[in-house]
Amino acid sequence: MKKILHLLWSGSIGGIENLCLSIGRRKPQENLFCFVHEGGVIAGQMEKEGLDVELLNLRKWDVLALYKYLSLKIRHMEIDCIIVHHDSGLLWLVSIFLKKKYPGFKVYIYAHCSYKDFIRNKTDRIVFLMTAKWVDGIIAISKYVKKSIVEQHAFLEKTIFVIYNGIDTTRFTLQREKSYKDTSGKIRLIYVGRLIEEKGLQLLLSSIVENALENKVILTIVGDGPYRSQLEKLTLNFHLNNCVSFAGSQEDVLCYLKESDIFVHPAIWEEGFGITIIESMALGVPCIAFNRGAISEIICNEVDGFIVNEVSGKALGSRITELCPMVGTDYWIKICEAAINKSTLFSVDRTIEKIESLIEE
């Protein structure tokens, strides 16, 4: 039985952290999760569930302290592999030192987003390249993410392994009856994720106004982030108070997803994957998204979801307008069933199996 130490910068709510939580739930004995700088909601949930969690509270560049900690873990806990999840110079540098000290020990770094989103400056680029030459490989969460790295550094192609993120499908069973629309007959839209400008929620709000959807839909925004105050102001300016609500961060989003008709993922950046899309699909809630990054690796347009090629509020709202009359029809039910079937391809069990196979090589 291989023992893996997952290295994260923090334990707040996010796709990376939720992936680790799912991995821990499925294989609690084989995985240790170390949060280097600070804890957070997900780290707290892991502790509550009895997973193997350690909070170090180290400063940003305390390389020596982290190196000493990890060396002890390798020697005394029989750790077989370290997986570095967050794009942090500190975590990358320590990976190099560990490989020099323990040549037979395996270290992988995870690329959870496209190259341009985790390489923000010249220093990041230099440290990443140094690390990539020493570690055993890079795990990319999609073909798009791998492509984005290879376009910059072609020599890394053979060391990059695509492993899609997965969800615990046993937790995402369709537990609601096939009821659509709320009691007033409005279509129930939902967004789940971080509230940052790159996620495009400003376009989603403008799409409601530009396409006169105020009396046809209700939108629930689940999540938090630095862009929330701007989005709340925009909601007021657009006079959308009666159809848009902010639920904030939620440990369990299932109850929100189950009561929704369409999941809207309006990301305007090159999306590395989209774990919340898989979660909604697993509950039979089709997704509509812009064709950015790896979205087309998840959604097959008009088969198990919907893709909008033009990145604009007008185009997004126009597509939502077209879909509203279809909700609840036989066509829609087929889309929902296809979404559920597609989600099974992205189970966390499959993710774990591929990670373990990689480590065993």
mmCIF file of C-alpha atoms in Angstrom:
data_model
loop_
_atom_site.group_PDB
_atom_site.id
_atom_site.type_symbol
_atom_site.label_atom_id
_atom_site.label_comp_id
_atom_site.label_asym_id
_atom_site.label_seq_id
_atom_site.Cartn_x
_atom_site.Cartn_y
_atom_site.Cartn_z
ATOM 1 C CA MET A 1 0.000 0.000 0.000
ATOM 2 C CA LYS A 2 1.568 3.276 -1.177
ATOM 3 C CA LYS A 3 1.404 6.287 1.134
ATOM 4 C CA ILE A 4 0.962 9.649 -0.606
ATOM 5 C CA LEU A 5 1.517 13.059 0.974
ATOM 6 C CA HIS A 6 -0.525 15.790 -0.722
ATOM 7 C CA LEU A 7 1.086 19.208 -0.364
ATOM 8 C CA LEU A 8 -1.236 22.242 -0.507
ATOM 9 C CA TRP A 9 -0.692 25.911 0.264
ATOM 10 C CA SER A 10 -4.064 26.392 1.963
ATOM 11 C CA GLY A 11 -7.321 24.560 2.659
ATOM 12 C CA SER A 12 -10.002 26.974 1.524
ATOM 13 C CA ILE A 13 -12.893 26.113 -0.794
ATOM 14 C CA GLY A 14 -11.783 25.364 -4.348
ATOM 15 C CA GLY A 15 -11.541 22.671 -6.992
ATOM 16 C CA ILE A 16 -8.090 21.509 -5.855
ATOM 17 C CA GLU A 17 -9.136 21.232 -2.241
ATOM 18 C CA ASN A 18 -12.395 19.447 -3.076
ATOM 19 C CA LEU A 19 -10.493 16.928 -5.201
ATOM 20 C CA CYS A 20 -8.214 16.180 -2.248
ATOM 21 C CA LEU A 21 -11.226 15.834 0.046
ATOM 22 C CA SER A 22 -12.766 13.280 -2.335
ATOM 23 C CA ILE A 23 -9.489 11.364 -2.560
ATOM 24 C CA GLY A 24 -9.190 11.303 1.215
ATOM 25 C CA ARG A 25 -12.734 10.045 1.666
ATOM 26 C CA ARG A 26 -12.143 7.151 -0.728
ATOM 27 C CA LYS A 27 -8.646 6.209 0.502
ATOM 28 C CA PRO A 28 -8.184 7.610 4.040
ATOM 29 C CA GLN A 29 -5.350 5.273 5.030
ATOM 30 C CA GLU A 30 -3.221 5.904 1.961
ATOM 31 C CA ASN A 31 -3.287 9.714 1.903
ATOM 32 C CA LEU A 32 -1.910 12.473 4.151
ATOM 33 C CA PHE A 33 -2.838 16.106 3.487
ATOM 34 C CA CYS A 34 -0.470 18.879 4.536
ATOM 35 C CA PHE A 35 -1.604 22.524 4.402
ATOM 36 C CA VAL A 36 1.581 24.550 4.465
ATOM 37 C CA HIS A 37 0.436 28.135 5.029
ATOM 38 C CA GLU A 38 -3.095 28.044 6.428
ATOM 39 C CA GLY A 39 -6.183 25.904 6.872
ATOM 40 C CA GLY A 40 -9.684 26.762 5.720
ATOM 41 C CA VAL A 41 -13.154 25.292 5.223
ATOM 42 C CA ILE A 42 -11.991 22.174 3.361
ATOM 43 C CA ALA A 43 -9.084 21.548 5.719
ATOM 44 C CA GLY A 44 -11.532 21.834 8.605
ATOM 45 C CA GLN A 45 -13.944 19.408 6.941
ATOM 46 C CA MET A 46 -11.114 16.913 6.478
ATOM 47 C CA GLU A 47 -10.220 17.126 10.155
ATOM 48 C CA LYS A 48 -13.876 16.748 11.127
ATOM 49 C CA GLU A 49 -14.103 13.564 9.071
ATOM 50 C CA GLY A 50 -10.974 12.125 10.677
ATOM 51 C CA LEU A 51 -8.686 12.308 7.656
ATOM 52 C CA ASP A 52 -4.931 12.554 8.125
ATOM 53 C CA VAL A 53 -4.388 16.330 8.093
ATOM 54 C CA GLU A 54 -1.548 18.571 9.259
ATOM 55 C CA LEU A 55 -1.522 22.386 9.370
ATOM 56 C CA LEU A 56 1.973 23.910 9.390
ATOM 57 C CA ASN A 57 1.230 27.676 9.311
ATOM 58 C CA LEU A 58 4.596 28.433 7.683
ATOM 59 C CA ARG A 59 5.627 31.767 6.219
ATOM 60 C CA LYS A 60 5.668 32.224 2.450
ATOM 61 C CA TRP A 61 9.351 31.383 1.827
ATOM 62 C CA ASP A 62 10.215 29.228 4.861
ATOM 63 C CA VAL A 63 11.885 26.596 2.680
ATOM 64 C CA LEU A 64 14.080 25.141 5.425
ATOM 65 C CA ALA A 65 11.215 24.489 7.851
ATOM 66 C CA LEU A 66 9.143 22.777 5.170
ATOM 67 C CA TYR A 67 12.127 20.724 3.990
ATOM 68 C CA LYS A 68 12.830 19.494 7.525
ATOM 69 C CA TYR A 69 9.179 18.588 8.067
ATOM 70 C CA LEU A 70 8.900 16.626 4.838
ATOM 71 C CA SER A 71 12.224 14.858 5.405
ATOM 72 C CA LEU A 72 10.945 13.607 8.761
ATOM 73 C CA LYS A 73 7.741 12.391 7.152
ATOM 74 C CA ILE A 74 9.633 10.530 4.453
ATOM 75 C CA ARG A 75 11.924 8.825 6.971
ATOM 76 C CA HIS A 76 9.464 8.039 9.751
ATOM 77 C CA MET A 77 6.068 7.643 8.075
ATOM 78 C CA GLU A 78 7.189 5.645 5.045
ATOM 79 C CA ILE A 79 5.832 8.205 2.595
ATOM 80 C CA ASP A 80 6.257 6.851 -0.939
ATOM 81 C CA CYS A 81 5.326 9.926 -2.941
ATOM 82 C CA ILE A 82 4.616 13.635 -2.576
ATOM 83 C CA ILE A 83 2.133 15.352 -4.869
ATOM 84 C CA VAL A 84 2.415 19.148 -4.988
ATOM 85 C CA HIS A 85 -1.003 20.614 -5.791
ATOM 86 C CA HIS A 86 -0.712 24.380 -5.515
ATOM 87 C CA ASP A 87 1.468 26.470 -7.816
ATOM 88 C CA SER A 88 3.809 27.883 -5.187
ATOM 89 C CA GLY A 89 7.514 28.671 -5.572
ATOM 90 C CA LEU A 90 8.115 27.437 -2.025
ATOM 91 C CA LEU A 91 6.491 24.060 -2.697
ATOM 92 C CA TRP A 92 8.282 23.671 -6.026
ATOM 93 C CA LEU A 93 11.725 24.475 -4.570
ATOM 94 C CA VAL A 94 11.294 22.016 -1.729
ATOM 95 C CA SER A 95 10.419 19.367 -4.312
ATOM 96 C CA ILE A 96 13.852 19.848 -5.907
ATOM 97 C CA PHE A 97 15.676 19.523 -2.580
ATOM 98 C CA LEU A 98 13.774 16.349 -1.715
ATOM 99 C CA LYS A 99 14.614 14.745 -5.047
ATOM 100 C CA LYS A 100 18.296 15.544 -4.531
ATOM 101 C CA LYS A 101 18.240 14.108 -1.008
ATOM 102 C CA TYR A 102 16.105 11.034 -1.816
ATOM 103 C CA PRO A 103 16.673 10.107 -5.500
ATOM 104 C CA GLY A 104 14.416 7.022 -5.333
ATOM 105 C CA PHE A 105 11.561 8.972 -3.773
ATOM 106 C CA LYS A 106 8.806 10.111 -6.171
ATOM 107 C CA VAL A 107 7.528 13.659 -6.506
ATOM 108 C CA TYR A 108 4.856 14.900 -8.920
ATOM 109 C CA ILE A 109 3.554 18.414 -9.395
ATOM 110 C CA TYR A 110 -0.059 18.999 -10.388
ATOM 111 C CA ALA A 111 -1.021 21.500 -13.077
ATOM 112 C CA HIS A 112 -4.559 22.461 -12.075
ATOM 113 C CA CYS A 113 -4.862 25.289 -14.606
ATOM 114 C CA SER A 114 -3.411 26.426 -17.922
ATOM 115 C CA TYR A 115 0.237 27.454 -18.163
ATOM 116 C CA LYS A 116 -0.409 31.186 -18.385
ATOM 117 C CA ASP A 117 -2.550 31.049 -15.247
ATOM 118 C CA PHE A 118 0.063 29.448 -12.983
ATOM 119 C CA ILE A 119 3.156 31.073 -14.522
ATOM 120 C CA ARG A 120 2.552 34.698 -13.673
ATOM 121 C CA ASN A 121 6.046 36.158 -13.965
ATOM 122 C CA LYS A 122 9.677 35.427 -14.865
ATOM 123 C CA THR A 123 10.458 34.016 -11.399
ATOM 124 C CA ASP A 124 7.581 31.527 -11.632
ATOM 125 C CA ARG A 125 8.859 30.411 -15.026
ATOM 126 C CA ILE A 126 12.431 29.866 -13.792
ATOM 127 C CA VAL A 127 11.393 27.953 -10.656
ATOM 128 C CA PHE A 128 8.874 25.848 -12.577
ATOM 129 C CA LEU A 129 11.447 24.817 -15.192
ATOM 130 C CA MET A 130 13.988 23.945 -12.502
ATOM 131 C CA THR A 131 11.380 21.841 -10.718
ATOM 132 C CA ALA A 132 10.091 20.156 -13.889
ATOM 133 C CA LYS A 133 13.599 18.875 -14.646
ATOM 134 C CA TRP A 134 13.928 17.203 -11.233
ATOM 135 C CA VAL A 135 10.524 15.766 -10.389
ATOM 136 C CA ASP A 136 9.149 12.482 -11.736
ATOM 137 C CA GLY A 137 6.427 14.139 -13.755
ATOM 138 C CA ILE A 138 3.675 16.706 -14.111
ATOM 139 C CA ILE A 139 0.014 15.764 -13.758
ATOM 140 C CA ALA A 140 -2.251 17.851 -16.002
ATOM 141 C CA ILE A 141 -5.989 17.921 -15.267
ATOM 142 C CA SER A 142 -6.939 17.997 -18.954
ATOM 143 C CA LYS A 143 -5.559 17.670 -22.452
ATOM 144 C CA TYR A 144 -5.924 21.413 -22.797
ATOM 145 C CA VAL A 145 -3.703 22.052 -19.759
ATOM 146 C CA LYS A 146 -1.042 19.684 -21.122
ATOM 147 C CA LYS A 147 -1.183 21.407 -24.490
ATOM 148 C CA SER A 148 -0.758 24.832 -22.854
ATOM 149 C CA ILE A 149 2.461 23.666 -21.161
ATOM 150 C CA VAL A 150 3.861 21.849 -24.201
ATOM 151 C CA GLU A 151 3.312 24.943 -26.360
ATOM 152 C CA GLN A 152 5.774 26.756 -24.079
ATOM 153 C CA HIS A 153 8.148 23.892 -23.293
ATOM 154 C CA ALA A 154 7.946 21.121 -25.879
ATOM 155 C CA PHE A 155 10.678 19.075 -24.176
ATOM 156 C CA LEU A 156 8.310 18.387 -21.255
ATOM 157 C CA GLU A 157 5.699 16.575 -23.347
ATOM 158 C CA LYS A 158 6.714 13.031 -22.348
ATOM 159 C CA THR A 159 6.782 13.930 -18.651
ATOM 160 C CA ILE A 160 3.213 15.315 -18.564
ATOM 161 C CA PHE A 161 0.420 12.873 -17.711
ATOM 162 C CA VAL A 162 -3.257 13.769 -18.198
ATOM 163 C CA ILE A 163 -5.438 12.682 -15.274
ATOM 164 C CA TYR A 164 -8.891 14.214 -15.175
ATOM 165 C CA ASN A 165 -10.238 15.417 -11.851
ATOM 166 C CA GLY A 166 -13.025 13.257 -10.453
ATOM 167 C CA ILE A 167 -15.927 13.362 -8.043
ATOM 168 C CA ASP A 168 -17.196 10.797 -5.569
ATOM 169 C CA THR A 169 -20.117 9.625 -7.713
ATOM 170 C CA THR A 170 -21.641 7.703 -4.782
ATOM 171 C CA ARG A 171 -22.530 11.093 -3.237
ATOM 172 C CA PHE A 172 -24.099 12.481 -6.409
ATOM 173 C CA THR A 173 -27.208 10.433 -6.991
ATOM 174 C CA LEU A 174 -30.356 12.009 -8.366
ATOM 175 C CA GLN A 175 -32.495 12.187 -5.227
ATOM 176 C CA ARG A 176 -35.161 14.569 -6.503
ATOM 177 C CA GLU A 177 -38.227 13.817 -8.540
ATOM 178 C CA LYS A 178 -38.287 14.999 -12.126
ATOM 179 C CA SER A 179 -39.773 18.364 -11.229
ATOM 180 C CA TYR A 180 -38.659 21.367 -13.257
ATOM 181 C CA LYS A 181 -39.017 25.100 -12.720
ATOM 182 C CA ASP A 182 -39.976 26.672 -9.419
ATOM 183 C CA THR A 183 -43.577 27.147 -8.250
ATOM 184 C CA SER A 184 -43.883 30.347 -10.282
ATOM 185 C CA GLY A 185 -42.811 28.555 -13.478
ATOM 186 C CA LYS A 186 -39.388 30.213 -13.662
ATOM 187 C CA ILE A 187 -36.297 28.345 -14.805
ATOM 188 C CA ARG A 188 -33.833 27.820 -11.948
ATOM 189 C CA LEU A 189 -30.265 28.764 -12.908
ATOM 190 C CA ILE A 190 -27.303 28.085 -10.631
ATOM 191 C CA TYR A 191 -23.613 28.895 -10.490
ATOM 192 C CA VAL A 192 -21.225 27.229 -8.042
ATOM 193 C CA GLY A 193 -17.616 28.283 -7.650
ATOM 194 C CA ARG A 194 -15.205 31.039 -6.722
ATOM 195 C CA LEU A 195 -16.374 34.594 -7.258
ATOM 196 C CA ILE A 196 -13.553 36.064 -9.302
ATOM 197 C CA GLU A 197 -13.739 38.203 -12.421
ATOM 198 C CA GLU A 198 -12.348 35.437 -14.634
ATOM 199 C CA LYS A 199 -15.374 33.249 -13.904
ATOM 200 C CA GLY A 200 -17.492 35.628 -15.986
ATOM 201 C CA LEU A 201 -20.454 36.119 -13.670
ATOM 202 C CA GLN A 202 -20.675 39.755 -14.737
ATOM 203 C CA LEU A 203 -21.592 38.458 -18.202
ATOM 204 C CA LEU A 204 -24.200 36.133 -16.730
ATOM 205 C CA LEU A 205 -25.845 39.040 -14.909
ATOM 206 C CA SER A 206 -25.748 41.241 -17.999
ATOM 207 C CA SER A 207 -27.206 38.370 -20.069
ATOM 208 C CA ILE A 208 -30.337 38.420 -17.931
ATOM 209 C CA VAL A 209 -30.821 42.131 -18.552
ATOM 210 C CA GLU A 210 -29.870 42.153 -22.236
ATOM 211 C CA ASN A 211 -32.299 39.333 -22.999
ATOM 212 C CA ALA A 212 -35.139 40.448 -20.688
ATOM 213 C CA LEU A 213 -34.979 37.267 -18.616
ATOM 214 C CA GLU A 214 -35.827 38.885 -15.266
ATOM 215 C CA ASN A 215 -39.296 37.348 -15.183
ATOM 216 C CA LYS A 216 -38.307 34.024 -16.725
ATOM 217 C CA VAL A 217 -35.423 32.835 -14.525
ATOM 218 C CA ILE A 218 -34.114 32.859 -10.993
ATOM 219 C CA LEU A 219 -30.353 32.656 -10.421
ATOM 220 C CA THR A 220 -28.630 31.329 -7.302
ATOM 221 C CA ILE A 221 -24.921 32.097 -6.938
ATOM 222 C CA VAL A 222 -23.158 29.708 -4.542
ATOM 223 C CA GLY A 223 -19.630 30.589 -3.517
ATOM 224 C CA ASP A 224 -17.510 33.467 -2.336
ATOM 225 C CA GLY A 225 -14.459 35.406 -3.397
ATOM 226 C CA PRO A 226 -12.908 38.832 -3.949
ATOM 227 C CA TYR A 227 -15.340 39.717 -6.754
ATOM 228 C CA ARG A 228 -18.498 39.196 -4.705
ATOM 229 C CA SER A 229 -18.994 42.842 -3.691
ATOM 230 C CA GLN A 230 -18.720 43.981 -7.323
ATOM 231 C CA LEU A 231 -21.255 41.353 -8.386
ATOM 232 C CA GLU A 232 -23.662 42.396 -5.641
ATOM 233 C CA LYS A 233 -23.358 46.032 -6.766
ATOM 234 C CA LEU A 234 -23.959 44.982 -10.354
ATOM 235 C CA THR A 235 -27.066 43.070 -9.266
ATOM 236 C CA LEU A 236 -28.397 46.244 -7.622
ATOM 237 C CA ASN A 237 -27.510 48.418 -10.620
ATOM 238 C CA PHE A 238 -29.274 46.013 -12.975
ATOM 239 C CA HIS A 239 -32.312 45.840 -10.637
ATOM 240 C CA LEU A 240 -32.027 42.051 -10.429
ATOM 241 C CA ASN A 241 -32.664 41.724 -6.670
ATOM 242 C CA ASN A 242 -35.870 39.769 -7.237
ATOM 243 C CA CYS A 243 -34.293 37.095 -9.416
ATOM 244 C CA VAL A 244 -30.669 36.836 -8.215
ATOM 245 C CA SER A 245 -29.527 35.619 -4.781
ATOM 246 C CA PHE A 246 -26.088 35.051 -3.246
ATOM 247 C CA ALA A 247 -25.845 31.942 -1.044
ATOM 248 C CA GLY A 248 -22.188 32.413 -0.057
ATOM 249 C CA SER A 249 -19.804 29.535 0.632
ATOM 250 C CA GLN A 250 -21.475 26.212 1.369
ATOM 251 C CA GLU A 251 -19.819 23.003 2.547
ATOM 252 C CA ASP A 252 -22.477 20.934 0.811
ATOM 253 C CA VAL A 253 -23.837 22.296 -2.458
ATOM 254 C CA LEU A 254 -25.931 19.250 -3.324
ATOM 255 C CA CYS A 255 -29.145 20.700 -1.933
ATOM 256 C CA TYR A 256 -28.720 23.732 -4.208
ATOM 257 C CA LEU A 257 -27.861 21.721 -7.305
ATOM 258 C CA LYS A 258 -30.771 19.323 -6.813
ATOM 259 C CA GLU A 259 -33.235 22.211 -6.921
ATOM 260 C CA SER A 260 -31.819 23.674 -10.134
ATOM 261 C CA ASP A 261 -32.585 23.245 -13.826
ATOM 262 C CA ILE A 262 -29.501 24.640 -15.572
ATOM 263 C CA PHE A 263 -25.943 25.045 -14.297
ATOM 264 C CA VAL A 264 -24.329 28.112 -15.867
ATOM 265 C CA HIS A 265 -20.530 28.177 -16.048
ATOM 266 C CA PRO A 266 -19.683 31.483 -17.773
ATOM 267 C CA ALA A 267 -15.880 31.386 -17.307
ATOM 268 C CA ILE A 268 -14.126 33.795 -19.678
ATOM 269 C CA TRP A 269 -10.580 32.533 -19.056
ATOM 270 C CA GLU A 270 -9.161 29.311 -20.503
ATOM 271 C CA GLU A 271 -10.719 26.882 -18.020
ATOM 272 C CA GLY A 272 -8.370 24.062 -16.995
ATOM 273 C CA PHE A 273 -11.212 21.665 -16.227
ATOM 274 C CA GLY A 274 -14.412 22.416 -14.264
ATOM 275 C CA ILE A 275 -15.166 20.041 -11.390
ATOM 276 C CA THR A 276 -18.435 21.813 -10.518
ATOM 277 C CA ILE A 277 -19.676 21.062 -14.030
ATOM 278 C CA ILE A 278 -19.184 17.343 -13.370
ATOM 279 C CA GLU A 279 -20.989 17.630 -10.036
ATOM 280 C CA SER A 280 -24.018 19.253 -11.648
ATOM 281 C CA MET A 281 -24.071 16.724 -14.479
ATOM 282 C CA ALA A 282 -23.965 13.873 -11.964
ATOM 283 C CA LEU A 283 -27.223 15.219 -10.530
ATOM 284 C CA GLY A 284 -28.862 15.431 -13.928
ATOM 285 C CA VAL A 285 -28.454 19.206 -14.186
ATOM 286 C CA PRO A 286 -27.111 20.098 -17.653
ATOM 287 C CA CYS A 287 -24.522 22.838 -17.993
ATOM 288 C CA ILE A 288 -24.233 25.765 -20.369
ATOM 289 C CA ALA A 289 -20.726 27.206 -20.742
ATOM 290 C CA PHE A 290 -18.494 29.253 -23.006
ATOM 291 C CA ASN A 291 -16.143 27.241 -25.211
ATOM 292 C CA ARG A 292 -13.004 28.042 -23.218
ATOM 293 C CA GLY A 293 -10.089 25.763 -22.353
ATOM 294 C CA ALA A 294 -11.084 22.195 -21.508
ATOM 295 C CA ILE A 295 -14.858 22.730 -21.550
ATOM 296 C CA SER A 296 -15.269 20.755 -24.781
ATOM 297 C CA GLU A 297 -13.498 17.792 -23.121
ATOM 298 C CA ILE A 298 -16.393 17.642 -20.648
ATOM 299 C CA ILE A 299 -19.479 18.822 -22.525
ATOM 300 C CA CYS A 300 -20.698 17.470 -25.848
ATOM 301 C CA ASN A 301 -22.827 20.277 -27.242
ATOM 302 C CA GLU A 302 -26.564 19.514 -27.369
ATOM 303 C CA VAL A 303 -25.921 15.936 -26.214
ATOM 304 C CA ASP A 304 -25.185 16.268 -22.495
ATOM 305 C CA GLY A 305 -24.943 20.043 -22.165
ATOM 306 C CA PHE A 306 -24.594 23.241 -24.146
ATOM 307 C CA ILE A 307 -21.599 25.228 -25.394
ATOM 308 C CA VAL A 308 -21.687 28.900 -26.396
ATOM 309 C CA ASN A 309 -18.890 29.857 -28.784
ATOM 310 C CA GLU A 310 -19.220 33.637 -28.590
ATOM 311 C CA VAL A 311 -18.038 34.976 -25.231
ATOM 312 C CA SER A 312 -20.620 37.668 -24.502
ATOM 313 C CA GLY A 313 -23.581 38.273 -22.240
ATOM 314 C CA LYS A 314 -25.852 38.668 -25.249
ATOM 315 C CA ALA A 315 -24.879 35.272 -26.722
ATOM 316 C CA LEU A 316 -25.157 33.532 -23.340
ATOM 317 C CA GLY A 317 -28.582 35.055 -22.645
ATOM 318 C CA SER A 318 -29.797 34.183 -26.123
ATOM 319 C CA ARG A 319 -28.891 30.521 -25.543
ATOM 320 C CA ILE A 320 -30.598 30.506 -22.149
ATOM 321 C CA THR A 321 -33.694 32.032 -23.765
ATOM 322 C CA GLU A 322 -33.759 29.224 -26.338
ATOM 323 C CA LEU A 323 -33.403 26.555 -23.632
ATOM 324 C CA CYS A 324 -36.070 27.815 -21.239
ATOM 325 C CA PRO A 325 -39.081 26.341 -23.144
ATOM 326 C CA MET A 326 -37.260 22.999 -23.466
ATOM 327 C CA VAL A 327 -36.832 22.423 -19.725
ATOM 328 C CA GLY A 328 -38.980 19.494 -18.618
ATOM 329 C CA THR A 329 -39.654 18.174 -22.135
ATOM 330 C CA ASP A 330 -38.691 14.693 -23.350
ATOM 331 C CA TYR A 331 -35.730 16.266 -25.144
ATOM 332 C CA TRP A 332 -34.569 17.842 -21.889
ATOM 333 C CA ILE A 333 -34.911 14.589 -19.962
ATOM 334 C CA LYS A 334 -32.643 12.900 -22.522
ATOM 335 C CA ILE A 335 -30.076 15.664 -22.048
ATOM 336 C CA CYS A 336 -30.255 15.162 -18.260
ATOM 337 C CA GLU A 337 -29.788 11.405 -18.575
ATOM 338 C CA ALA A 338 -26.846 11.877 -20.942
ATOM 339 C CA ALA A 339 -25.271 14.323 -18.447
ATOM 340 C CA ILE A 340 -25.515 11.735 -15.667
ATOM 341 C CA ASN A 341 -23.920 9.088 -17.906
ATOM 342 C CA LYS A 342 -21.097 11.446 -18.907
ATOM 343 C CA SER A 343 -20.308 12.253 -15.269
ATOM 344 C CA THR A 344 -19.489 8.599 -14.551
ATOM 345 C CA LEU A 345 -16.418 8.977 -16.768
ATOM 346 C CA PHE A 346 -15.041 11.455 -14.234
ATOM 347 C CA SER A 347 -15.222 9.480 -10.981
ATOM 348 C CA VAL A 348 -12.634 10.068 -8.262
ATOM 349 C CA ASP A 349 -12.052 6.307 -8.200
ATOM 350 C CA ARG A 350 -10.771 6.551 -11.753
ATOM 351 C CA THR A 351 -8.618 9.544 -10.796
ATOM 352 C CA ILE A 352 -7.122 7.631 -7.853
ATOM 353 C CA GLU A 353 -6.515 4.549 -9.990
ATOM 354 C CA LYS A 354 -4.571 6.584 -12.556
ATOM 355 C CA ILE A 355 -2.524 8.355 -9.864
ATOM 356 C CA GLU A 356 -1.642 5.053 -8.209
ATOM 357 C CA SER A 357 -0.713 3.496 -11.566
ATOM 358 C CA LEU A 358 1.552 6.440 -12.287
ATOM 359 C CA ILE A 359 3.316 6.100 -8.938
ATOM 360 C CA GLU A 360 3.760 2.357 -9.436
ATOM 361 C CA GLU A 361 5.547 2.779 -12.782
#
